[in-house]
CSV table of N, CA and C in Angstrom, one decimal:
chain,number,residue,atom,x,y,z
A,1,UNK,N,30.2,-3.5,17.7
A,1,UNK,CA,30.2,-3.2,15.9
A,1,UNK,C,30.7,-1.9,16.0
A,2,UNK,N,31.6,-1.8,14.9
A,2,UNK,CA,31.7,-0.2,14.8
A,2,UNK,C,31.2,0.7,13.7
A,3,UNK,N,30.7,1.9,13.3
A,3,UNK,CA,30.1,2.4,13.1
A,3,UNK,C,30.7,3.1,11.7
A,4,UNK,N,30.3,3.3,10.5
A,4,UNK,CA,31.5,4.1,9.9
A,4,UNK,C,30.1,5.3,9.5
A,5,UNK,N,30.4,6.4,10.1
A,5,UNK,CA,29.3,7.4,10.0
A,5,UNK,C,29.1,8.1,8.6
A,6,UNK,N,30.5,7.7,8.0
A,6,UNK,CA,30.4,8.7,6.5
A,6,UNK,C,29.4,7.7,5.5
A,7,UNK,N,28.9,6.4,6.1
A,7,UNK,CA,28.0,6.0,5.2
A,7,UNK,C,26.7,5.9,5.8
A,8,UNK,N,26.5,7.0,6.4
A,8,UNK,CA,25.0,6.8,6.8
A,8,UNK,C,24.0,7.3,6.2
A,9,UNK,N,23.1,7.0,5.8
A,9,UNK,CA,22.2,8.0,4.7
A,9,UNK,C,21.1,8.3,5.3
A,10,UNK,N,20.6,9.4,5.3
A,10,UNK,CA,19.3,9.9,6.2
A,10,UNK,C,18.5,9.8,5.3
A,11,UNK,N,17.3,9.1,5.2
A,11,UNK,CA,16.2,8.6,4.2
A,11,UNK,C,15.1,9.2,5.4
A,12,UNK,N,15.0,10.0,6.2
A,12,UNK,CA,14.3,10.7,6.8
A,12,UNK,C,13.4,11.5,6.0
A,13,UNK,N,11.8,11.6,6.3
A,13,UNK,CA,10.9,12.7,5.6
A,13,UNK,C,11.2,13.9,6.6
A,14,UNK,N,10.9,14.8,5.6
A,14,UNK,CA,10.8,16.3,6.3
A,14,UNK,C,9.8,16.5,6.9
A,15,UNK,N,9.7,17.3,8.4
A,15,UNK,CA,8.6,17.5,9.0
A,15,UNK,C,8.1,18.4,8.3
A,16,UNK,N,6.8,19.1,7.8
A,16,UNK,CA,6.2,20.5,7.3
A,16,UNK,C,4.8,19.9,7.9
A,17,UNK,N,4.3,21.2,8.0
A,17,UNK,CA,2.6,21.1,7.8
A,17,UNK,C,1.8,20.7,7.1
A,18,UNK,N,2.3,20.6,5.8
A,18,UNK,CA,1.7,20.2,4.3
A,18,UNK,C,2.6,18.8,4.2
A,19,UNK,N,3.1,18.1,4.9
A,19,UNK,CA,3.7,16.8,4.7
A,19,UNK,C,2.4,15.8,4.6
A,20,UNK,N,2.5,14.5,3.9
A,20,UNK,CA,1.7,13.5,3.6
A,20,UNK,C,1.4,12.8,5.4
A,21,UNK,N,0.2,12.8,5.5
A,21,UNK,CA,-0.2,11.6,6.6
A,21,UNK,C,-1.2,10.8,6.6
A,22,UNK,N,-1.2,10.3,7.8
A,22,UNK,CA,-1.5,8.4,7.0
A,22,UNK,C,-3.3,8.7,7.3
A,23,UNK,N,-4.1,8.5,6.2
A,23,UNK,CA,-5.4,8.5,6.0
A,23,UNK,C,-5.6,9.9,5.5
A,24,UNK,N,-4.3,11.0,5.4
A,24,UNK,CA,-5.0,12.3,5.1
A,24,UNK,C,-5.5,13.0,6.5
A,25,UNK,N,-5.7,12.5,7.2
A,25,UNK,CA,-6.1,12.9,8.8
A,25,UNK,C,-5.6,14.5,9.0
A,26,UNK,N,-6.7,15.5,8.9
A,26,UNK,CA,-6.4,17.2,9.0
A,26,UNK,C,-5.1,16.7,10.6
A,27,UNK,N,-5.9,16.0,11.7
A,27,UNK,CA,-5.6,16.1,13.1
A,27,UNK,C,-4.2,15.2,13.3
A,28,UNK,N,-3.6,14.5,11.9
A,28,UNK,CA,-2.5,14.4,12.3
A,28,UNK,C,-1.1,15.1,11.7
A,29,UNK,N,-2.0,15.8,11.2
A,29,UNK,CA,-0.7,17.2,10.4
A,29,UNK,C,0.2,17.8,11.7
A,30,UNK,N,1.6,18.0,11.4
A,30,UNK,CA,2.1,18.5,12.4
A,30,UNK,C,1.7,20.4,12.3
A,31,UNK,N,1.6,20.4,13.7
A,31,UNK,CA,1.5,22.1,13.8
A,31,UNK,C,2.5,22.8,14.4
A,32,UNK,N,2.9,23.7,13.9
A,32,UNK,CA,4.1,24.6,14.3
A,32,UNK,C,3.8,26.1,15.0
A,33,UNK,N,4.2,26.3,15.8
A,33,UNK,CA,3.9,27.7,16.7
A,33,UNK,C,4.8,28.2,17.0
A,34,UNK,N,5.1,29.9,16.7
A,34,UNK,CA,6.2,30.7,17.3
A,34,UNK,C,5.6,30.9,18.7
A,35,UNK,N,6.6,30.5,19.8
A,35,UNK,CA,6.3,30.6,21.1
A,35,UNK,C,7.2,32.1,21.2
A,36,UNK,N,8.4,32.2,20.8
A,36,UNK,CA,9.1,33.7,20.8
A,36,UNK,C,9.8,34.4,20.1
A,37,UNK,N,9.9,35.5,19.2
A,37,UNK,CA,10.4,35.9,18.1
A,37,UNK,C,11.2,37.2,19.0
A,38,UNK,N,11.7,37.7,18.1
A,38,UNK,CA,12.7,39.2,18.6
A,38,UNK,C,11.8,40.4,18.8
A,39,UNK,N,10.5,39.9,18.3
A,39,UNK,CA,9.4,41.2,18.9
A,39,UNK,C,9.2,40.5,20.0
A,40,UNK,N,8.9,39.9,20.4
A,40,UNK,CA,8.4,39.0,22.0
A,40,UNK,C,9.3,39.3,23.0
A,41,UNK,N,10.9,38.8,22.0
A,41,UNK,CA,11.7,38.3,23.0
A,41,UNK,C,13.1,38.6,22.5
A,42,UNK,N,13.8,37.9,23.4
A,42,UNK,CA,15.1,37.9,22.6
A,42,UNK,C,15.8,36.7,21.9
A,43,UNK,N,14.9,35.6,22.0
A,43,UNK,CA,15.3,34.2,21.2
A,43,UNK,C,14.4,33.9,20.4
A,44,UNK,N,14.6,33.2,19.2
A,44,UNK,CA,13.5,32.8,18.1
A,44,UNK,C,13.3,31.5,18.6
A,45,UNK,N,11.7,30.7,19.2
A,45,UNK,CA,11.7,29.8,19.4
A,45,UNK,C,10.7,29.5,19.2
A,46,UNK,N,10.7,27.8,18.8
A,46,UNK,CA,8.7,27.3,18.1
A,46,UNK,C,8.8,26.2,18.4
A,47,UNK,N,7.6,25.7,18.7
A,47,UNK,CA,7.0,24.6,19.1
A,47,UNK,C,6.1,23.4,18.5
A,48,UNK,N,6.4,22.6,18.0
A,48,UNK,CA,5.9,21.7,17.6
A,48,UNK,C,5.3,20.7,18.2
A,49,UNK,N,4.1,20.2,17.3
A,49,UNK,CA,2.5,19.1,17.9
A,49,UNK,C,2.3,18.5,16.8
A,50,UNK,N,2.6,16.8,17.4
A,50,UNK,CA,2.8,16.0,16.4
A,50,UNK,C,2.1,14.7,16.4
A,51,UNK,N,1.4,13.8,16.0
A,51,UNK,CA,1.0,12.8,16.4
A,51,UNK,C,2.6,12.0,15.9
A,52,UNK,N,2.8,11.1,16.7
A,52,UNK,CA,4.5,10.2,16.6
A,52,UNK,C,4.5,8.8,15.7
A,53,UNK,N,3.5,8.9,14.8
A,53,UNK,CA,3.3,8.2,13.8
A,53,UNK,C,3.1,9.0,12.2
A,54,UNK,N,4.1,10.2,12.2
A,54,UNK,CA,3.9,10.7,11.3
A,54,UNK,C,4.8,10.9,11.1
A,55,UNK,N,5.4,10.6,9.3
A,55,UNK,CA,6.4,10.6,8.4
A,55,UNK,C,7.5,9.8,9.0
A,56,UNK,N,8.7,9.4,8.8
A,56,UNK,CA,9.5,8.7,9.6
A,56,UNK,C,9.6,8.5,10.6
A,57,UNK,N,8.9,7.2,11.1
A,57,UNK,CA,9.2,6.9,12.5
A,57,UNK,C,9.0,5.4,12.9
A,58,UNK,N,9.1,4.9,13.8
A,58,UNK,CA,9.5,3.4,14.2
A,58,UNK,C,8.4,2.8,14.9
A,59,UNK,N,7.9,2.1,15.0
A,59,UNK,CA,7.1,1.5,15.6
A,59,UNK,C,7.6,0.7,17.0
A,60,UNK,N,7.0,0.5,18.2
A,60,UNK,CA,7.9,0.0,19.5
A,60,UNK,C,6.9,-0.9,19.4
A,61,UNK,N,6.6,-2.0,20.4
A,61,UNK,CA,6.1,-3.3,20.3
A,61,UNK,C,4.6,-2.5,20.9
A,62,UNK,N,4.9,-1.7,21.8
A,62,UNK,CA,3.3,-1.3,22.6
A,62,UNK,C,2.4,-0.8,21.2
A,63,UNK,N,2.8,-0.5,20.1
A,63,UNK,CA,2.1,0.1,19.5
A,63,UNK,C,0.8,-0.8,19.3
A,64,UNK,N,1.1,-1.9,18.7
A,64,UNK,CA,0.1,-2.9,19.3
A,64,UNK,C,0.4,-4.0,19.9
A,65,UNK,N,0.9,-3.7,20.3
A,65,UNK,CA,1.1,-5.1,21.8
A,65,UNK,C,0.7,-4.6,23.4
A,66,UNK,N,-0.2,-5.0,23.8
A,66,UNK,CA,-0.4,-4.8,25.3
A,66,UNK,C,0.4,-4.8,26.1
A,67,UNK,N,1.2,-3.8,26.6
A,67,UNK,CA,2.5,-4.3,27.6
A,67,UNK,C,3.7,-4.7,26.8
A,68,UNK,N,3.8,-4.3,25.5
A,68,UNK,CA,4.9,-4.5,24.7
A,68,UNK,C,6.0,-3.2,25.2
A,69,UNK,N,7.2,-3.5,24.5
A,69,UNK,CA,7.9,-2.3,25.4
A,69,UNK,C,8.0,-1.4,24.3
A,70,UNK,N,8.1,-0.4,24.9
A,70,UNK,CA,8.4,1.5,24.5
A,70,UNK,C,9.3,2.0,23.8
A,71,UNK,N,9.7,2.8,22.7
A,71,UNK,CA,10.3,2.8,21.9
A,71,UNK,C,12.0,2.8,22.6
A,72,UNK,N,11.8,3.8,23.9
A,72,UNK,CA,13.4,4.3,24.6
A,72,UNK,C,13.9,3.0,25.2
A,73,UNK,N,13.1,1.9,25.2
A,73,UNK,CA,13.8,0.8,25.8
A,73,UNK,C,14.5,0.2,24.3
A,74,UNK,N,14.2,0.0,23.2
A,74,UNK,CA,14.9,-1.0,22.3
A,74,UNK,C,16.3,-0.2,22.1
A,75,UNK,N,17.1,-1.5,22.0
A,75,UNK,CA,18.9,-1.4,21.9
A,75,UNK,C,19.0,-0.2,20.7
A,76,UNK,N,20.0,0.6,20.9
A,76,UNK,CA,20.2,1.6,20.0
A,76,UNK,C,20.9,1.1,18.6
A,77,UNK,N,21.8,-0.2,19.0
A,77,UNK,CA,22.8,-1.1,18.4
A,77,UNK,C,21.6,-1.8,17.2
A,78,UNK,N,20.7,-2.1,17.6
A,78,UNK,CA,19.5,-3.2,16.9
A,78,UNK,C,19.3,-1.7,16.0
A,79,UNK,N,19.2,-0.5,15.8
A,79,UNK,CA,18.1,0.4,14.8
A,79,UNK,C,19.6,1.4,14.2
A,80,UNK,N,21.2,1.3,14.6
A,80,UNK,CA,21.7,1.9,13.7
A,80,UNK,C,22.5,0.6,13.4
A,81,UNK,N,22.2,0.2,11.9
A,81,UNK,CA,22.7,-1.3,11.3
A,81,UNK,C,23.3,-0.9,10.0
A,82,UNK,N,23.8,-1.5,9.2
A,82,UNK,CA,23.8,-2.1,7.7
A,82,UNK,C,22.0,-2.5,7.5
A,83,UNK,N,22.1,-2.0,6.2
A,83,UNK,CA,20.6,-2.7,5.8
A,83,UNK,C,20.8,-3.5,4.4
A,84,UNK,N,20.0,-3.7,4.3
A,84,UNK,CA,20.1,-4.0,2.3
A,84,UNK,C,18.5,-3.4,1.9
A,85,UNK,N,18.7,-2.6,0.9
A,85,UNK,CA,17.7,-1.8,0.3
A,85,UNK,C,17.1,-2.7,-1.0
A,86,UNK,N,16.0,-3.2,-0.9
A,86,UNK,CA,15.7,-3.8,-1.8
A,86,UNK,C,14.6,-3.4,-2.9
A,87,UNK,N,14.8,-3.4,-4.2
A,87,UNK,CA,13.5,-2.3,-5.3
A,87,UNK,C,12.5,-3.6,-5.7
A,88,UNK,N,11.6,-2.6,-5.1
A,88,UNK,CA,9.9,-3.1,-5.3
A,88,UNK,C,9.1,-2.4,-5.6
A,89,UNK,N,9.5,-1.5,-6.6
A,89,UNK,CA,8.9,-0.4,-7.6
A,89,UNK,C,8.4,-0.9,-8.7
A,90,UNK,N,8.6,-2.4,-8.9
A,90,UNK,CA,7.5,-3.1,-9.6
A,90,UNK,C,6.1,-3.2,-9.1
A,91,UNK,N,5.9,-3.6,-7.4
A,91,UNK,CA,5.3,-3.9,-6.5
A,91,UNK,C,4.2,-2.4,-7.2
A,92,UNK,N,2.7,-3.7,-7.7
A,92,UNK,CA,1.3,-2.2,-7.8
A,92,UNK,C,0.7,-2.0,-6.8
A,93,UNK,N,0.6,-2.7,-5.6
A,93,UNK,CA,-0.6,-2.9,-4.3
A,93,UNK,C,0.1,-3.0,-3.2
A,94,UNK,N,0.7,-4.3,-3.1
A,94,UNK,CA,0.8,-4.9,-1.9
A,94,UNK,C,2.7,-5.9,-2.0
A,95,UNK,N,3.1,-5.7,-1.2
A,95,UNK,CA,4.2,-6.3,-1.4
A,95,UNK,C,3.9,-8.0,-0.4
A,96,UNK,N,3.9,-9.3,-0.8
A,96,UNK,CA,3.8,-10.2,-0.9
A,96,UNK,C,5.0,-11.2,-0.6
A,97,UNK,N,4.3,-12.6,0.2
A,97,UNK,CA,5.6,-13.2,-0.3
A,97,UNK,C,6.3,-14.0,-1.4
A,98,UNK,N,5.7,-13.7,-2.1
A,98,UNK,CA,6.1,-14.2,-3.7
A,98,UNK,C,7.2,-13.1,-4.3
A,99,UNK,N,6.9,-11.9,-4.1
A,99,UNK,CA,7.5,-10.5,-4.5
A,99,UNK,C,9.3,-11.0,-3.5
A,100,UNK,N,9.1,-11.4,-2.4
A,100,UNK,CA,10.1,-11.3,-1.5
A,100,UNK,C,11.1,-12.6,-1.6
A,101,UNK,N,10.5,-13.8,-2.4
A,101,UNK,CA,11.1,-14.9,-2.2
A,101,UNK,C,12.6,-15.2,-2.8
A,102,UNK,N,12.7,-14.3,-3.8
A,102,UNK,CA,13.9,-14.8,-4.9
A,102,UNK,C,14.6,-13.1,-4.4
A,103,UNK,N,14.6,-12.9,-3.1
A,103,UNK,CA,15.7,-11.1,-3.0
A,103,UNK,C,16.6,-11.8,-2.3
A,104,UNK,N,17.0,-12.9,-2.3
A,104,UNK,CA,18.3,-13.0,-0.7
A,104,UNK,C,18.1,-12.2,0.2
A,105,UNK,N,17.0,-12.9,1.3
A,105,UNK,CA,17.0,-12.2,2.5
A,105,UNK,C,17.5,-13.5,3.8
A,106,UNK,N,18.2,-12.9,4.4
A,106,UNK,CA,18.7,-13.6,5.3
A,106,UNK,C,18.4,-13.3,6.9
A,107,UNK,N,18.7,-14.1,7.6
A,107,UNK,CA,18.8,-14.0,9.4
A,107,UNK,C,19.6,-12.8,10.1
A,108,UNK,N,18.5,-12.2,10.7
A,108,UNK,CA,19.5,-10.2,10.8
A,108,UNK,C,19.6,-9.4,10.0
A,109,UNK,N,19.3,-9.4,9.0
A,109,UNK,CA,19.1,-8.9,8.0
A,109,UNK,C,18.1,-7.8,8.6
A,110,UNK,N,18.5,-6.4,8.2
A,110,UNK,CA,17.7,-5.2,8.2
A,110,UNK,C,17.2,-4.5,7.0
A,111,UNK,N,16.1,-4.6,6.4
A,111,UNK,CA,15.8,-4.4,5.1
A,111,UNK,C,15.0,-3.2,5.4
A,112,UNK,N,15.4,-2.5,4.1
A,112,UNK,CA,14.4,-1.2,3.4
A,112,UNK,C,13.7,-1.0,2.0
A,113,UNK,N,12.3,-1.5,2.2
A,113,UNK,CA,11.8,-1.7,0.7
A,113,UNK,C,11.8,-0.4,-0.2
A,114,UNK,N,11.9,-0.2,-1.1
A,114,UNK,CA,11.8,0.9,-2.2
A,114,UNK,C,10.9,0.8,-3.0
A,115,UNK,N,9.9,1.5,-3.1
A,115,UNK,CA,8.4,1.0,-4.1
A,115,UNK,C,8.8,2.3,-4.8
A,116,UNK,N,7.4,2.3,-5.3
A,116,UNK,CA,6.6,3.5,-5.9
A,116,UNK,C,6.0,4.2,-5.3
A,117,UNK,N,5.9,4.3,-3.9
A,117,UNK,CA,5.7,5.1,-3.1
A,117,UNK,C,6.4,6.6,-3.0
A,118,UNK,N,8.2,5.9,-3.4
A,118,UNK,CA,8.6,7.4,-3.3
A,118,UNK,C,8.6,8.2,-4.6
A,119,UNK,N,7.8,7.6,-5.4
A,119,UNK,CA,8.1,8.7,-6.9
A,119,UNK,C,6.4,8.8,-7.2
A,120,UNK,N,5.2,8.7,-6.5
A,120,UNK,CA,4.0,8.8,-6.8
A,120,UNK,C,3.2,9.5,-5.5
A,121,UNK,N,2.2,10.2,-5.8
A,121,UNK,CA,1.2,10.9,-5.0
A,121,UNK,C,0.6,9.9,-4.3
A,122,UNK,N,0.7,9.2,-3.5
A,122,UNK,CA,-0.3,8.1,-2.8
A,122,UNK,C,-0.2,7.7,-1.8
A,123,UNK,N,0.6,8.6,-0.9
A,123,UNK,CA,1.0,8.2,0.3
A,123,UNK,C,0.1,8.5,1.4
A,124,UNK,N,-0.8,9.5,0.8
A,124,UNK,CA,-2.3,9.5,1.8
A,124,UNK,C,-3.4,8.8,1.0
A,125,UNK,N,-3.1,7.9,0.6
A,125,UNK,CA,-4.6,6.8,-0.1
A,125,UNK,C,-4.1,5.1,-0.2
A,126,UNK,N,-3.7,4.8,-1.4
A,126,UNK,CA,-3.5,3.5,-1.7
A,126,UNK,C,-2.1,3.1,-1.9
A,127,UNK,N,-1.4,3.6,-0.8
A,127,UNK,CA,0.1,3.4,-0.9
A,127,UNK,C,0.3,1.6,-0.8
A,128,UNK,N,1.9,1.5,-1.2
A,128,UNK,CA,1.9,0.2,-2.0
A,128,UNK,C,2.7,-0.5,0.3
A,129,UNK,N,2.0,-1.5,0.6
A,129,UNK,CA,2.3,-1.7,1.9
A,129,UNK,C,3.1,-3.1,2.1
A,130,UNK,N,3.0,-4.0,3.5
A,130,UNK,CA,3.3,-5.3,3.2
A,130,UNK,C,2.1,-6.2,3.6
A,131,UNK,N,1.9,-7.1,2.9
A,131,UNK,CA,0.8,-8.2,3.4
A,131,UNK,C,0.7,-8.9,4.5
A,132,UNK,N,0.4,-9.5,4.7
A,132,UNK,CA,0.5,-10.8,6.1
A,132,UNK,C,1.3,-11.9,5.5
A,133,UNK,N,1.2,-12.2,4.5
A,133,UNK,CA,2.3,-13.5,3.7
A,133,UNK,C,3.4,-13.0,3.8
A,134,UNK,N,3.8,-11.1,3.7
A,134,UNK,CA,5.5,-10.7,3.2
A,134,UNK,C,5.6,-10.9,4.8
A,135,UNK,N,4.8,-10.6,6.0
A,135,UNK,CA,5.1,-10.4,7.2
A,135,UNK,C,5.5,-11.8,7.7
A,136,UNK,N,5.0,-12.8,7.2
A,136,UNK,CA,5.0,-14.5,8.2
A,136,UNK,C,6.4,-14.3,7.7
A,137,UNK,N,6.7,-14.2,5.9
A,137,UNK,CA,8.1,-14.9,5.4
A,137,UNK,C,9.0,-14.3,5.8
A,138,UNK,N,9.1,-12.6,6.6
A,138,UNK,CA,10.2,-12.0,6.8
A,138,UNK,C,10.2,-12.3,8.5
A,139,UNK,N,9.1,-13.0,8.9
A,139,UNK,CA,9.5,-13.4,10.6
A,139,UNK,C,9.9,-14.8,10.5
A,140,UNK,N,9.7,-15.3,9.8
A,140,UNK,CA,10.2,-17.0,9.5
A,140,UNK,C,11.6,-16.9,9.0
A,141,UNK,N,12.3,-16.1,8.7
A,141,UNK,CA,13.3,-15.3,8.3
A,141,UNK,C,14.0,-15.0,9.3
A,142,UNK,N,13.3,-14.5,10.3
A,142,UNK,CA,14.4,-14.1,11.7
A,142,UNK,C,14.7,-12.8,11.5
A,143,UNK,N,14.4,-11.9,10.6
A,143,UNK,CA,15.3,-10.4,9.9
A,143,UNK,C,15.1,-9.2,11.1
A,144,UNK,N,16.6,-8.6,11.4
A,144,UNK,CA,16.1,-8.0,12.4
A,144,UNK,C,15.0,-6.6,12.6
A,145,UNK,N,15.1,-6.1,11.1
A,145,UNK,CA,13.8,-5.4,10.7
A,145,UNK,C,13.8,-4.9,9.7
A,146,UNK,N,12.5,-3.6,9.6
A,146,UNK,CA,12.2,-3.6,8.2
A,146,UNK,C,11.6,-2.3,8.0
A,147,UNK,N,12.1,-1.6,7.2
A,147,UNK,CA,11.3,0.0,7.0
A,147,UNK,C,10.8,0.0,5.4
A,148,UNK,N,9.7,0.8,5.6
A,148,UNK,CA,9.3,1.1,3.6
A,148,UNK,C,8.8,2.6,3.6
A,149,UNK,N,8.9,3.0,2.4
A,149,UNK,CA,8.6,4.5,1.7
A,149,UNK,C,7.0,4.7,2.4
A,150,UNK,N,6.5,4.4,3.2
A,150,UNK,CA,5.4,4.6,3.3
A,150,UNK,C,4.8,5.2,4.6
A,151,UNK,N,3.3,5.6,4.4
A,151,UNK,CA,3.1,6.0,6.0
A,151,UNK,C,2.9,5.2,6.8
A,152,UNK,N,2.6,3.9,6.9
A,152,UNK,CA,2.5,2.5,7.4
A,152,UNK,C,3.1,1.3,6.7
A,153,UNK,N,3.2,0.8,7.1
A,153,UNK,CA,3.8,-1.1,7.0
A,153,UNK,C,2.7,-1.6,6.2
A,154,UNK,N,1.8,-1.2,7.0
A,154,UNK,CA,0.2,-2.0,6.4
A,154,UNK,C,-0.9,-1.3,6.2
A,155,UNK,N,-1.8,-1.3,5.5
A,155,UNK,CA,-2.8,-0.8,5.2
A,155,UNK,C,-4.6,-1.5,5.3
A,156,UNK,N,-5.2,-0.5,5.9
A,156,UNK,CA,-6.4,-1.3,6.3
A,156,UNK,C,-6.4,-2.8,6.5
A,157,UNK,N,-5.8,-2.7,7.8
A,157,UNK,CA,-5.8,-4.7,7.7
A,157,UNK,C,-6.4,-4.3,9.0
A,158,UNK,N,-7.8,-5.4,9.4
A,158,UNK,CA,-8.9,-4.8,10.5
A,158,UNK,C,-7.7,-5.4,12.0
A,159,UNK,N,-7.2,-6.9,11.7
A,159,UNK,CA,-6.6,-7.4,12.3
A,159,UNK,C,-5.2,-6.9,13.1
A,160,UNK,N,-4.7,-6.2,12.3
A,160,UNK,CA,-3.0,-5.8,12.0
A,160,UNK,C,-2.2,-6.6,11.7
A,161,UNK,N,-2.3,-8.0,11.1
A,161,UNK,CA,-1.5,-9.0,11.1
A,161,UNK,C,-0.2,-8.2,10.9
A,162,UNK,N,0.0,-7.9,9.6
A,162,UNK,CA,1.4,-7.5,9.5
A,162,UNK,C,2.6,-6.9,10.5
A,163,UNK,N,1.6,-5.6,11.2
A,163,UNK,CA,2.2,-5.4,12.4
A,163,UNK,C,2.5,-6.0,13.5
A,164,UNK,N,1.7,-7.1,13.8
A,164,UNK,CA,1.8,-8.1,14.8
A,164,UNK,C,3.1,-9.2,14.5
A,165,UNK,N,2.9,-9.2,13.3
A,165,UNK,CA,4.1,-10.8,13.1
A,165,UNK,C,5.1,-10.1,13.3
A,166,UNK,N,5.4,-8.4,12.5
A,166,UNK,CA,6.7,-8.4,12.8
A,166,UNK,C,7.2,-7.9,14.1
A,167,UNK,N,6.4,-7.0,14.8
A,167,UNK,CA,6.9,-6.8,15.9
A,167,UNK,C,7.1,-7.7,16.6
A,168,UNK,N,6.4,-9.0,16.6
A,168,UNK,CA,6.7,-10.1,17.2
A,168,UNK,C,8.2,-10.2,17.3
A,169,UNK,N,8.3,-10.2,16.1
A,169,UNK,CA,9.8,-11.2,15.3
A,169,UNK,C,10.8,-9.9,15.8
A,170,UNK,N,11.0,-9.0,15.3
A,170,UNK,CA,11.9,-7.8,15.2
A,170,UNK,C,12.2,-7.2,16.6
A,171,UNK,N,13.7,-6.6,17.2
A,171,UNK,CA,14.0,-6.2,18.1
A,171,UNK,C,14.1,-6.8,19.1
C-alpha cells in the first residue's frame, strides 16, 4: 500500500501538565522537568514522565489480555491506513450497536468516532464511549481498528467487555 503523506491528518491530543486524564487522577498527569538549561549546561533538555494511557494512545492486546502482544510488535501498516470518520455527535452517553447499524461499516474498515467529547469539557468524567453492544457489532464486522475522541474506548465497565471484544478482533 502506498501512503499519500499529504493526506495524513494528525488528530493527536497535545501533551501538557494541564491536559485532561482518565478519571481526572493527578498521578496520571504528565510531569515535565528541566534536566539541563543554559544556566546549568550547554543545551536545553527536558524530561517527561507520564502514564502511557494518557492523551492520544493505542492499546496493545497486552493492556487487557495476559500474554497479549505489546505495542511494538504490531504491524505499522495496520496502523497507518485510510479510515472512515463517523459523526456520532448526536450520541449523549454511549455508542451502541443501534447507533452504528446504518453507518456503512465494512470488513477491514478502520473507524474514527467523532463525538461530543471533542466539543464539551467532559473528558475526565462522563465522556461518550462504546458499550459492549457496539464492540460486538464492530467485532462481528471484522473491522481493522477503531478510535474515539475520548480518554478511553470504554467507561466504568468492570469486566472491560468493550476492550476485550475489540482487542480480540483488531490488529
